[in-house]
């Protein structure tokens, strides 16, 4: 009986190892951007079975924080190990995970105030079409999700606010959602000696990049068409901004999950967030 149990354990262990090795991560993929006039990098996770199947997969766009690049979630976030385990345990459906680099040329997920550096346009007009054509991705709202941490958490929130027609779910983690007044925003530009070529665009740019203003201005039904999941540590310096967004969405009756857990602004926290994100977005991918 012991020999049988031992043999069964070895078979199970072998199956888990084989399963894990079946997924693939490439963290130095490149594409040419006409909008940014440069080559851009991205990382991609291909789930177990991708190379031997002909099926198409849902996609999660996973954004990194300030100071990292497309390798952040691979190296520090352990995305391959976490995704493999979640899929094996049935907590996540098999999906493709795309991790773009937002830290080359200029840091950030948005167009600049003069619309000369157009990273957000690159993301929607070039990156998404490129990867969804190159890989077997289901390019429908229902099968597309977005998540990210810190700077990438802010990117996640605003991308889903700007294009709710594209994402079934959005998961901002420890999101950079500072909510300055318009006067504070304007003063910040002056302090940083940012040249604004057309001051008529200032207020519109502020509205587009202020979390509370987006909730105030955007159509409620459009915001409700996205399933939201917020997660922030109780010792995180971005706790207040995330809490204000939670309160504003509650007042608008916009359904969303809001988690405050023990933790700070670090990878230890985000590695525990990722399994929950994979489970949450999978619920939007699966047929009810």
PDB file of C-alpha atoms in Angstrom:
ATOM      1  CA  UNK A   1       0.000   0.000   0.000  1.00  0.00           C
ATOM      2  CA  UNK A   2       2.865   2.358   0.860  1.00  0.00           C
ATOM      3  CA  UNK A   3       4.563   1.589  -2.475  1.00  0.00           C
ATOM      4  CA  UNK A   4       1.303   2.336  -4.303  1.00  0.00           C
ATOM      5  CA  UNK A   5       0.883   5.634  -2.431  1.00  0.00           C
ATOM      6  CA  UNK A   6       4.501   6.578  -3.099  1.00  0.00           C
ATOM      7  CA  UNK A   7       4.160   5.759  -6.797  1.00  0.00           C
ATOM      8  CA  UNK A   8       0.943   7.785  -7.001  1.00  0.00           C
ATOM      9  CA  UNK A   9       2.659  10.742  -5.318  1.00  0.00           C
ATOM     10  CA  UNK A  10       5.529  10.602  -7.789  1.00  0.00           C
ATOM     11  CA  UNK A  11       3.097  10.461 -10.713  1.00  0.00           C
ATOM     12  CA  UNK A  12       1.219  13.469  -9.364  1.00  0.00           C
ATOM     13  CA  UNK A  13       4.442  15.391  -8.804  1.00  0.00           C
ATOM     14  CA  UNK A  14       5.624  14.519 -12.311  1.00  0.00           C
ATOM     15  CA  UNK A  15       2.309  15.697 -13.771  1.00  0.00           C
ATOM     16  CA  UNK A  16       2.563  19.022 -11.931  1.00  0.00           C
ATOM     17  CA  UNK A  17       6.146  19.556 -13.091  1.00  0.00           C
ATOM     18  CA  UNK A  18       5.281  18.625 -16.673  1.00  0.00           C
ATOM     19  CA  UNK A  19       2.281  20.941 -16.591  1.00  0.00           C
ATOM     20  CA  UNK A  20       4.349  23.841 -15.288  1.00  0.00           C
ATOM     21  CA  UNK A  21       7.023  23.340 -17.911  1.00  0.00           C
ATOM     22  CA  UNK A  22       4.389  23.392 -20.643  1.00  0.00           C
ATOM     23  CA  UNK A  23       3.721  27.120 -20.230  1.00  0.00           C
ATOM     24  CA  UNK A  24       6.088  29.615 -21.826  1.00  0.00           C
ATOM     25  CA  UNK A  25       7.230  33.116 -20.958  1.00  0.00           C
ATOM     26  CA  UNK A  26       9.090  35.378 -23.365  1.00  0.00           C
ATOM     27  CA  UNK A  27      10.200  38.684 -21.846  1.00  0.00           C
ATOM     28  CA  UNK A  28      12.120  40.303 -24.713  1.00  0.00           C
ATOM     29  CA  UNK A  29       9.516  40.404 -27.470  1.00  0.00           C
ATOM     30  CA  UNK A  30       9.706  43.485 -29.680  1.00  0.00           C
ATOM     31  CA  UNK A  31       7.514  45.459 -32.039  1.00  0.00           C
ATOM     32  CA  UNK A  32       7.934  48.658 -33.996  1.00  0.00           C
ATOM     33  CA  UNK A  33       5.849  51.668 -33.026  1.00  0.00           C
ATOM     34  CA  UNK A  34       5.143  54.356 -35.609  1.00  0.00           C
ATOM     35  CA  UNK A  35       3.338  56.444 -32.999  1.00  0.00           C
ATOM     36  CA  UNK A  36       6.358  56.542 -30.660  1.00  0.00           C
ATOM     37  CA  UNK A  37       8.895  56.251 -33.477  1.00  0.00           C
ATOM     38  CA  UNK A  38      10.849  53.501 -31.737  1.00  0.00           C
ATOM     39  CA  UNK A  39      11.033  49.805 -31.010  1.00  0.00           C
ATOM     40  CA  UNK A  40       9.014  48.680 -28.002  1.00  0.00           C
ATOM     41  CA  UNK A  41       9.370  45.586 -25.834  1.00  0.00           C
ATOM     42  CA  UNK A  42       6.788  43.431 -24.135  1.00  0.00           C
ATOM     43  CA  UNK A  43       6.673  40.148 -22.247  1.00  0.00           C
ATOM     44  CA  UNK A  44       4.105  37.430 -22.798  1.00  0.00           C
ATOM     45  CA  UNK A  45       2.908  34.385 -20.893  1.00  0.00           C
ATOM     46  CA  UNK A  46       1.513  31.554 -23.015  1.00  0.00           C
ATOM     47  CA  UNK A  47      -0.503  29.059 -20.938  1.00  0.00           C
ATOM     48  CA  UNK A  48      -0.011  25.290 -20.785  1.00  0.00           C
ATOM     49  CA  UNK A  49      -1.221  23.671 -23.976  1.00  0.00           C
ATOM     50  CA  UNK A  50      -0.868  26.769 -26.155  1.00  0.00           C
ATOM     51  CA  UNK A  51       1.780  25.292 -28.454  1.00  0.00           C
ATOM     52  CA  UNK A  52      -0.045  21.986 -28.944  1.00  0.00           C
ATOM     53  CA  UNK A  53      -3.586  23.311 -29.362  1.00  0.00           C
ATOM     54  CA  UNK A  54      -5.386  25.309 -32.018  1.00  0.00           C
ATOM     55  CA  UNK A  55      -7.776  27.084 -29.660  1.00  0.00           C
ATOM     56  CA  UNK A  56      -7.900  30.804 -28.973  1.00  0.00           C
ATOM     57  CA  UNK A  57      -7.492  32.224 -25.480  1.00  0.00           C
ATOM     58  CA  UNK A  58      -8.728  35.162 -23.415  1.00  0.00           C
ATOM     59  CA  UNK A  59      -6.143  37.808 -22.601  1.00  0.00           C
ATOM     60  CA  UNK A  60      -5.040  39.751 -19.539  1.00  0.00           C
ATOM     61  CA  UNK A  61      -2.985  42.916 -20.041  1.00  0.00           C
ATOM     62  CA  UNK A  62      -0.788  43.175 -16.942  1.00  0.00           C
ATOM     63  CA  UNK A  63       0.886  46.552 -16.328  1.00  0.00           C
ATOM     64  CA  UNK A  64       4.037  47.140 -14.271  1.00  0.00           C
ATOM     65  CA  UNK A  65       4.868  49.867 -11.761  1.00  0.00           C
ATOM     66  CA  UNK A  66       7.222  52.847 -11.957  1.00  0.00           C
ATOM     67  CA  UNK A  67      10.864  51.829 -12.106  1.00  0.00           C
ATOM     68  CA  UNK A  68      10.124  48.400 -13.598  1.00  0.00           C
ATOM     69  CA  UNK A  69       9.684  47.362 -17.204  1.00  0.00           C
ATOM     70  CA  UNK A  70       8.048  44.455 -19.023  1.00  0.00           C
ATOM     71  CA  UNK A  71      10.138  41.984 -17.016  1.00  0.00           C
ATOM     72  CA  UNK A  72       8.846  43.159 -13.619  1.00  0.00           C
ATOM     73  CA  UNK A  73       5.911  40.768 -13.344  1.00  0.00           C
ATOM     74  CA  UNK A  74       8.074  37.966 -14.741  1.00  0.00           C
ATOM     75  CA  UNK A  75      11.078  38.441 -12.461  1.00  0.00           C
ATOM     76  CA  UNK A  76       9.581  39.787  -9.234  1.00  0.00           C
ATOM     77  CA  UNK A  77       5.903  38.929  -9.640  1.00  0.00           C
ATOM     78  CA  UNK A  78       6.578  35.263 -10.510  1.00  0.00           C
ATOM     79  CA  UNK A  79       3.739  35.389 -13.014  1.00  0.00           C
ATOM     80  CA  UNK A  80       4.547  32.046 -14.639  1.00  0.00           C
ATOM     81  CA  UNK A  81       4.586  30.076 -11.394  1.00  0.00           C
ATOM     82  CA  UNK A  82       1.462  31.784 -10.036  1.00  0.00           C
ATOM     83  CA  UNK A  83      -0.541  31.464 -13.256  1.00  0.00           C
ATOM     84  CA  UNK A  84       0.469  27.823 -13.759  1.00  0.00           C
ATOM     85  CA  UNK A  85      -0.612  26.959 -10.211  1.00  0.00           C
ATOM     86  CA  UNK A  86      -3.928  28.829 -10.512  1.00  0.00           C
ATOM     87  CA  UNK A  87      -4.775  27.103 -13.797  1.00  0.00           C
ATOM     88  CA  UNK A  88      -3.764  23.669 -12.492  1.00  0.00           C
ATOM     89  CA  UNK A  89      -5.928  24.092  -9.388  1.00  0.00           C
ATOM     90  CA  UNK A  90      -8.906  25.253 -11.460  1.00  0.00           C
ATOM     91  CA  UNK A  91      -8.944  28.724  -9.894  1.00  0.00           C
ATOM     92  CA  UNK A  92      -8.085  30.373 -13.218  1.00  0.00           C
ATOM     93  CA  UNK A  93      -8.958  29.626 -16.792  1.00  0.00           C
ATOM     94  CA  UNK A  94      -6.077  29.294 -19.251  1.00  0.00           C
ATOM     95  CA  UNK A  95      -5.257  32.743 -20.601  1.00  0.00           C
ATOM     96  CA  UNK A  96      -2.550  34.703 -22.379  1.00  0.00           C
ATOM     97  CA  UNK A  97      -0.932  37.446 -20.286  1.00  0.00           C
ATOM     98  CA  UNK A  98       0.649  40.434 -22.049  1.00  0.00           C
ATOM     99  CA  UNK A  99       3.050  42.666 -20.112  1.00  0.00           C
ATOM    100  CA  UNK A 100       4.082  45.811 -22.049  1.00  0.00           C
ATOM    101  CA  UNK A 101       7.070  48.047 -21.295  1.00  0.00           C
ATOM    102  CA  UNK A 102       6.008  51.549 -20.176  1.00  0.00           C
ATOM    103  CA  UNK A 103       9.456  52.658 -19.049  1.00  0.00           C
ATOM    104  CA  UNK A 104      11.365  53.344 -22.272  1.00  0.00           C
ATOM    105  CA  UNK A 105      11.645  56.816 -23.805  1.00  0.00           C
ATOM    106  CA  UNK A 106       9.444  58.248 -21.076  1.00  0.00           C
ATOM    107  CA  UNK A 107       7.935  56.615 -18.016  1.00  0.00           C
ATOM    108  CA  UNK A 108       4.161  56.285 -17.833  1.00  0.00           C
ATOM    109  CA  UNK A 109       1.034  54.868 -19.435  1.00  0.00           C
ATOM    110  CA  UNK A 110      -0.451  58.054 -20.910  1.00  0.00           C
ATOM    111  CA  UNK A 111      -0.036  60.644 -23.632  1.00  0.00           C
ATOM    112  CA  UNK A 112       1.815  63.732 -22.465  1.00  0.00           C
ATOM    113  CA  UNK A 113       0.090  67.070 -22.035  1.00  0.00           C
ATOM    114  CA  UNK A 114       1.200  68.311 -25.478  1.00  0.00           C
ATOM    115  CA  UNK A 115       0.188  65.046 -27.159  1.00  0.00           C
ATOM    116  CA  UNK A 116       3.731  64.619 -28.481  1.00  0.00           C
ATOM    117  CA  UNK A 117       4.534  61.424 -26.543  1.00  0.00           C
ATOM    118  CA  UNK A 118       1.459  59.267 -27.175  1.00  0.00           C
ATOM    119  CA  UNK A 119       1.925  56.104 -25.130  1.00  0.00           C
ATOM    120  CA  UNK A 120      -1.782  55.529 -24.501  1.00  0.00           C
ATOM    121  CA  UNK A 121      -2.473  55.797 -28.228  1.00  0.00           C
ATOM    122  CA  UNK A 122       0.351  53.313 -28.837  1.00  0.00           C
ATOM    123  CA  UNK A 123      -1.197  50.871 -26.372  1.00  0.00           C
ATOM    124  CA  UNK A 124      -4.647  50.900 -27.958  1.00  0.00           C
ATOM    125  CA  UNK A 125      -3.789  51.502 -31.618  1.00  0.00           C
ATOM    126  CA  UNK A 126      -0.609  49.460 -32.026  1.00  0.00           C
ATOM    127  CA  UNK A 127       0.204  47.113 -29.126  1.00  0.00           C
ATOM    128  CA  UNK A 128      -3.211  45.525 -28.691  1.00  0.00           C
ATOM    129  CA  UNK A 129      -3.834  44.952 -32.417  1.00  0.00           C
ATOM    130  CA  UNK A 130      -0.280  43.589 -32.834  1.00  0.00           C
ATOM    131  CA  UNK A 131      -0.423  40.974 -30.087  1.00  0.00           C
ATOM    132  CA  UNK A 132      -4.039  40.019 -30.729  1.00  0.00           C
ATOM    133  CA  UNK A 133      -3.131  39.301 -34.332  1.00  0.00           C
ATOM    134  CA  UNK A 134       0.175  37.564 -33.605  1.00  0.00           C
ATOM    135  CA  UNK A 135      -1.172  35.258 -30.895  1.00  0.00           C
ATOM    136  CA  UNK A 136      -4.392  33.242 -30.746  1.00  0.00           C
ATOM    137  CA  UNK A 137      -6.274  35.784 -28.637  1.00  0.00           C
ATOM    138  CA  UNK A 138     -10.046  36.181 -28.479  1.00  0.00           C
ATOM    139  CA  UNK A 139     -10.358  39.844 -29.351  1.00  0.00           C
ATOM    140  CA  UNK A 140     -13.747  40.565 -27.805  1.00  0.00           C
ATOM    141  CA  UNK A 141     -14.546  42.662 -24.742  1.00  0.00           C
ATOM    142  CA  UNK A 142     -15.818  39.597 -22.867  1.00  0.00           C
ATOM    143  CA  UNK A 143     -12.448  37.876 -23.181  1.00  0.00           C
ATOM    144  CA  UNK A 144     -10.194  40.870 -22.468  1.00  0.00           C
ATOM    145  CA  UNK A 145      -9.112  42.075 -19.010  1.00  0.00           C
ATOM    146  CA  UNK A 146      -6.579  44.510 -17.614  1.00  0.00           C
ATOM    147  CA  UNK A 147      -4.703  44.700 -14.316  1.00  0.00           C
ATOM    148  CA  UNK A 148      -1.604  46.382 -12.943  1.00  0.00           C
ATOM    149  CA  UNK A 149       0.199  47.619  -9.870  1.00  0.00           C
ATOM    150  CA  UNK A 150       1.006  51.135  -8.641  1.00  0.00           C
ATOM    151  CA  UNK A 151       1.702  53.207 -11.800  1.00  0.00           C
ATOM    152  CA  UNK A 152       0.236  50.291 -13.748  1.00  0.00           C
ATOM    153  CA  UNK A 153      -2.719  50.225 -11.358  1.00  0.00           C
ATOM    154  CA  UNK A 154      -3.412  53.825 -12.325  1.00  0.00           C
ATOM    155  CA  UNK A 155      -3.005  52.841 -15.966  1.00  0.00           C
ATOM    156  CA  UNK A 156      -5.480  50.001 -15.428  1.00  0.00           C
ATOM    157  CA  UNK A 157      -8.091  52.306 -13.900  1.00  0.00           C
ATOM    158  CA  UNK A 158      -7.840  55.013 -16.532  1.00  0.00           C
ATOM    159  CA  UNK A 159      -7.582  52.661 -19.522  1.00  0.00           C
ATOM    160  CA  UNK A 160     -10.797  50.949 -18.425  1.00  0.00           C
ATOM    161  CA  UNK A 161     -12.405  54.342 -17.789  1.00  0.00           C
ATOM    162  CA  UNK A 162     -11.291  55.682 -21.169  1.00  0.00           C
ATOM    163  CA  UNK A 163     -12.222  52.519 -23.094  1.00  0.00           C
ATOM    164  CA  UNK A 164     -14.859  50.565 -21.148  1.00  0.00           C
ATOM    165  CA  UNK A 165     -15.943  49.058 -24.457  1.00  0.00           C
ATOM    166  CA  UNK A 166     -12.710  47.033 -24.584  1.00  0.00           C
ATOM    167  CA  UNK A 167     -12.417  45.406 -21.152  1.00  0.00           C
ATOM    168  CA  UNK A 168     -14.715  43.012 -19.314  1.00  0.00           C
ATOM    169  CA  UNK A 169     -12.842  43.490 -16.053  1.00  0.00           C
ATOM    170  CA  UNK A 170     -10.219  45.779 -14.545  1.00  0.00           C
ATOM    171  CA  UNK A 171      -8.093  45.143 -11.452  1.00  0.00           C
ATOM    172  CA  UNK A 172      -6.111  48.135 -10.164  1.00  0.00           C
ATOM    173  CA  UNK A 173      -3.648  47.005  -7.468  1.00  0.00           C
ATOM    174  CA  UNK A 174      -2.180  49.572  -5.059  1.00  0.00           C
ATOM    175  CA  UNK A 175      -3.143  52.001  -7.788  1.00  0.00           C
ATOM    176  CA  UNK A 176      -1.603  55.414  -8.253  1.00  0.00           C
ATOM    177  CA  UNK A 177      -4.840  57.386  -7.959  1.00  0.00           C
ATOM    178  CA  UNK A 178      -3.789  60.624  -6.352  1.00  0.00           C
ATOM    179  CA  UNK A 179      -6.592  63.166  -6.669  1.00  0.00           C
ATOM    180  CA  UNK A 180      -5.176  66.663  -6.729  1.00  0.00           C
ATOM    181  CA  UNK A 181      -7.348  69.690  -7.440  1.00  0.00           C
ATOM    182  CA  UNK A 182      -7.048  71.424 -10.789  1.00  0.00           C
ATOM    183  CA  UNK A 183      -5.136  74.227  -9.088  1.00  0.00           C
ATOM    184  CA  UNK A 184      -2.677  71.740  -7.547  1.00  0.00           C
ATOM    185  CA  UNK A 185      -2.293  70.011 -10.904  1.00  0.00           C
ATOM    186  CA  UNK A 186      -1.564  73.334 -12.619  1.00  0.00           C
ATOM    187  CA  UNK A 187       0.890  74.328  -9.895  1.00  0.00           C
ATOM    188  CA  UNK A 188       2.678  71.001 -10.315  1.00  0.00           C
ATOM    189  CA  UNK A 189       3.224  71.699 -14.001  1.00  0.00           C
ATOM    190  CA  UNK A 190       4.772  75.049 -13.151  1.00  0.00           C
ATOM    191  CA  UNK A 191       6.939  73.559 -10.405  1.00  0.00           C
ATOM    192  CA  UNK A 192       8.231  70.904 -12.797  1.00  0.00           C
ATOM    193  CA  UNK A 193       8.726  73.570 -15.483  1.00  0.00           C
ATOM    194  CA  UNK A 194       6.554  71.636 -17.920  1.00  0.00           C
ATOM    195  CA  UNK A 195       5.986  73.589 -21.125  1.00  0.00           C
ATOM    196  CA  UNK A 196       2.300  73.619 -22.031  1.00  0.00           C
ATOM    197  CA  UNK A 197       1.926  74.586 -25.675  1.00  0.00           C
ATOM    198  CA  UNK A 198      -1.846  75.001 -25.591  1.00  0.00           C
ATOM    199  CA  UNK A 199      -3.297  76.029 -22.239  1.00  0.00           C
ATOM    200  CA  UNK A 200      -6.823  75.533 -23.607  1.00  0.00           C
ATOM    201  CA  UNK A 201      -6.207  71.775 -23.272  1.00  0.00           C
ATOM    202  CA  UNK A 202      -5.251  71.905 -19.584  1.00  0.00           C
ATOM    203  CA  UNK A 203      -8.672  71.365 -18.057  1.00  0.00           C
ATOM    204  CA  UNK A 204      -9.591  68.545 -20.434  1.00  0.00           C
ATOM    205  CA  UNK A 205      -6.279  66.806 -19.763  1.00  0.00           C
ATOM    206  CA  UNK A 206      -6.806  67.170 -16.012  1.00  0.00           C
ATOM    207  CA  UNK A 207     -10.331  65.723 -16.227  1.00  0.00           C
ATOM    208  CA  UNK A 208      -9.068  62.752 -18.236  1.00  0.00           C
ATOM    209  CA  UNK A 209      -6.355  61.919 -15.685  1.00  0.00           C
ATOM    210  CA  UNK A 210      -8.165  62.628 -12.415  1.00  0.00           C
ATOM    211  CA  UNK A 211      -9.784  59.507 -10.968  1.00  0.00           C
ATOM    212  CA  UNK A 212     -12.605  61.321  -9.181  1.00  0.00           C
ATOM    213  CA  UNK A 213     -13.341  63.491 -12.214  1.00  0.00           C
ATOM    214  CA  UNK A 214     -13.573  60.397 -14.414  1.00  0.00           C
ATOM    215  CA  UNK A 215     -16.116  58.854 -12.062  1.00  0.00           C
ATOM    216  CA  UNK A 216     -18.040  62.136 -12.008  1.00  0.00           C
ATOM    217  CA  UNK A 217     -18.003  62.708 -15.777  1.00  0.00           C
ATOM    218  CA  UNK A 218     -18.234  59.259 -17.354  1.00  0.00           C
ATOM    219  CA  UNK A 219     -21.469  57.473 -18.200  1.00  0.00           C
ATOM    220  CA  UNK A 220     -22.558  55.283 -15.306  1.00  0.00           C
ATOM    221  CA  UNK A 221     -23.699  52.421 -17.539  1.00  0.00           C
ATOM    222  CA  UNK A 222     -20.356  52.375 -19.319  1.00  0.00           C
ATOM    223  CA  UNK A 223     -18.519  52.147 -15.988  1.00  0.00           C
ATOM    224  CA  UNK A 224     -20.907  49.411 -14.873  1.00  0.00           C
ATOM    225  CA  UNK A 225     -20.092  47.378 -17.981  1.00  0.00           C
ATOM    226  CA  UNK A 226     -16.641  46.726 -16.480  1.00  0.00           C
ATOM    227  CA  UNK A 227     -16.241  44.423 -13.487  1.00  0.00           C
ATOM    228  CA  UNK A 228     -13.923  46.187 -11.037  1.00  0.00           C
ATOM    229  CA  UNK A 229     -11.555  44.731  -8.441  1.00  0.00           C
ATOM    230  CA  UNK A 230      -9.466  47.067  -6.269  1.00  0.00           C
ATOM    231  CA  UNK A 231      -6.812  45.827  -3.844  1.00  0.00           C
ATOM    232  CA  UNK A 232      -4.533  47.958  -1.645  1.00  0.00           C
ATOM    233  CA  UNK A 233      -2.507  47.314   1.498  1.00  0.00           C
ATOM    234  CA  UNK A 234      -3.462  48.992   4.763  1.00  0.00           C
ATOM    235  CA  UNK A 235       0.099  50.318   5.105  1.00  0.00           C
ATOM    236  CA  UNK A 236       0.311  51.525   1.506  1.00  0.00           C
ATOM    237  CA  UNK A 237       0.955  55.248   0.951  1.00  0.00           C
ATOM    238  CA  UNK A 238      -1.635  55.128  -1.862  1.00  0.00           C
ATOM    239  CA  UNK A 239      -4.344  53.867   0.493  1.00  0.00           C
ATOM    240  CA  UNK A 240      -6.197  57.200   0.661  1.00  0.00           C
ATOM    241  CA  UNK A 241      -6.546  57.686  -3.097  1.00  0.00           C
ATOM    242  CA  UNK A 242      -7.869  54.146  -3.541  1.00  0.00           C
ATOM    243  CA  UNK A 243     -10.329  54.630  -0.678  1.00  0.00           C
ATOM    244  CA  UNK A 244     -11.659  57.883  -2.165  1.00  0.00           C
ATOM    245  CA  UNK A 245     -12.268  56.140  -5.487  1.00  0.00           C
ATOM    246  CA  UNK A 246     -14.087  53.322  -3.669  1.00  0.00           C
ATOM    247  CA  UNK A 247     -16.340  55.866  -1.896  1.00  0.00           C
ATOM    248  CA  UNK A 248     -17.031  57.776  -5.136  1.00  0.00           C
ATOM    249  CA  UNK A 249     -17.980  54.573  -6.959  1.00  0.00           C
ATOM    250  CA  UNK A 250     -20.245  53.519  -4.091  1.00  0.00           C
ATOM    251  CA  UNK A 251     -22.054  56.856  -4.309  1.00  0.00           C
ATOM    252  CA  UNK A 252     -22.625  56.244  -8.028  1.00  0.00           C
ATOM    253  CA  UNK A 253     -23.822  52.673  -7.321  1.00  0.00           C
ATOM    254  CA  UNK A 254     -21.088  51.230  -9.525  1.00  0.00           C
ATOM    255  CA  UNK A 255     -20.575  47.592  -8.496  1.00  0.00           C
ATOM    256  CA  UNK A 256     -16.978  46.803  -7.564  1.00  0.00           C
ATOM    257  CA  UNK A 257     -14.873  44.695  -5.233  1.00  0.00           C
ATOM    258  CA  UNK A 258     -12.673  46.632  -2.821  1.00  0.00           C
ATOM    259  CA  UNK A 259     -10.026  44.871  -0.745  1.00  0.00           C
ATOM    260  CA  UNK A 260      -7.876  46.333   1.997  1.00  0.00           C
ATOM    261  CA  UNK A 261      -5.489  43.687   3.300  1.00  0.00           C
ATOM    262  CA  UNK A 262      -2.547  43.654   5.660  1.00  0.00           C
ATOM    263  CA  UNK A 263       0.487  44.800   3.684  1.00  0.00           C
ATOM    264  CA  UNK A 264       2.484  47.573   2.109  1.00  0.00           C
ATOM    265  CA  UNK A 265       3.566  48.796  -1.329  1.00  0.00           C
ATOM    266  CA  UNK A 266       5.790  45.874  -2.293  1.00  0.00           C
ATOM    267  CA  UNK A 267       6.089  42.659  -4.290  1.00  0.00           C
ATOM    268  CA  UNK A 268       5.282  40.521  -1.262  1.00  0.00           C
ATOM    269  CA  UNK A 269       1.815  42.070  -1.366  1.00  0.00           C
ATOM    270  CA  UNK A 270       1.341  41.936  -5.153  1.00  0.00           C
ATOM    271  CA  UNK A 271       2.367  38.294  -5.421  1.00  0.00           C
ATOM    272  CA  UNK A 272      -0.551  37.482  -3.124  1.00  0.00           C
ATOM    273  CA  UNK A 273      -2.847  39.752  -5.164  1.00  0.00           C
ATOM    274  CA  UNK A 274      -2.195  38.051  -8.502  1.00  0.00           C
ATOM    275  CA  UNK A 275      -3.959  34.715  -7.779  1.00  0.00           C
ATOM    276  CA  UNK A 276      -7.090  36.641  -6.777  1.00  0.00           C
ATOM    277  CA  UNK A 277      -6.865  38.749  -9.932  1.00  0.00           C
ATOM    278  CA  UNK A 278      -6.593  35.641 -12.115  1.00  0.00           C
ATOM    279  CA  UNK A 279      -9.622  34.130 -10.408  1.00  0.00           C
ATOM    280  CA  UNK A 280     -11.627  37.356 -10.694  1.00  0.00           C
ATOM    281  CA  UNK A 281     -10.968  37.946 -14.394  1.00  0.00           C
ATOM    282  CA  UNK A 282     -11.609  34.261 -15.126  1.00  0.00           C
ATOM    283  CA  UNK A 283     -15.166  34.698 -13.852  1.00  0.00           C
ATOM    284  CA  UNK A 284     -15.753  37.223 -16.656  1.00  0.00           C
ATOM    285  CA  UNK A 285     -14.203  34.905 -19.241  1.00  0.00           C
ATOM    286  CA  UNK A 286     -16.296  31.866 -18.324  1.00  0.00           C
ATOM    287  CA  UNK A 287     -19.793  31.268 -19.619  1.00  0.00           C
ATOM    288  CA  UNK A 288     -22.348  31.682 -16.848  1.00  0.00           C
TER     289      UNK A 288
END
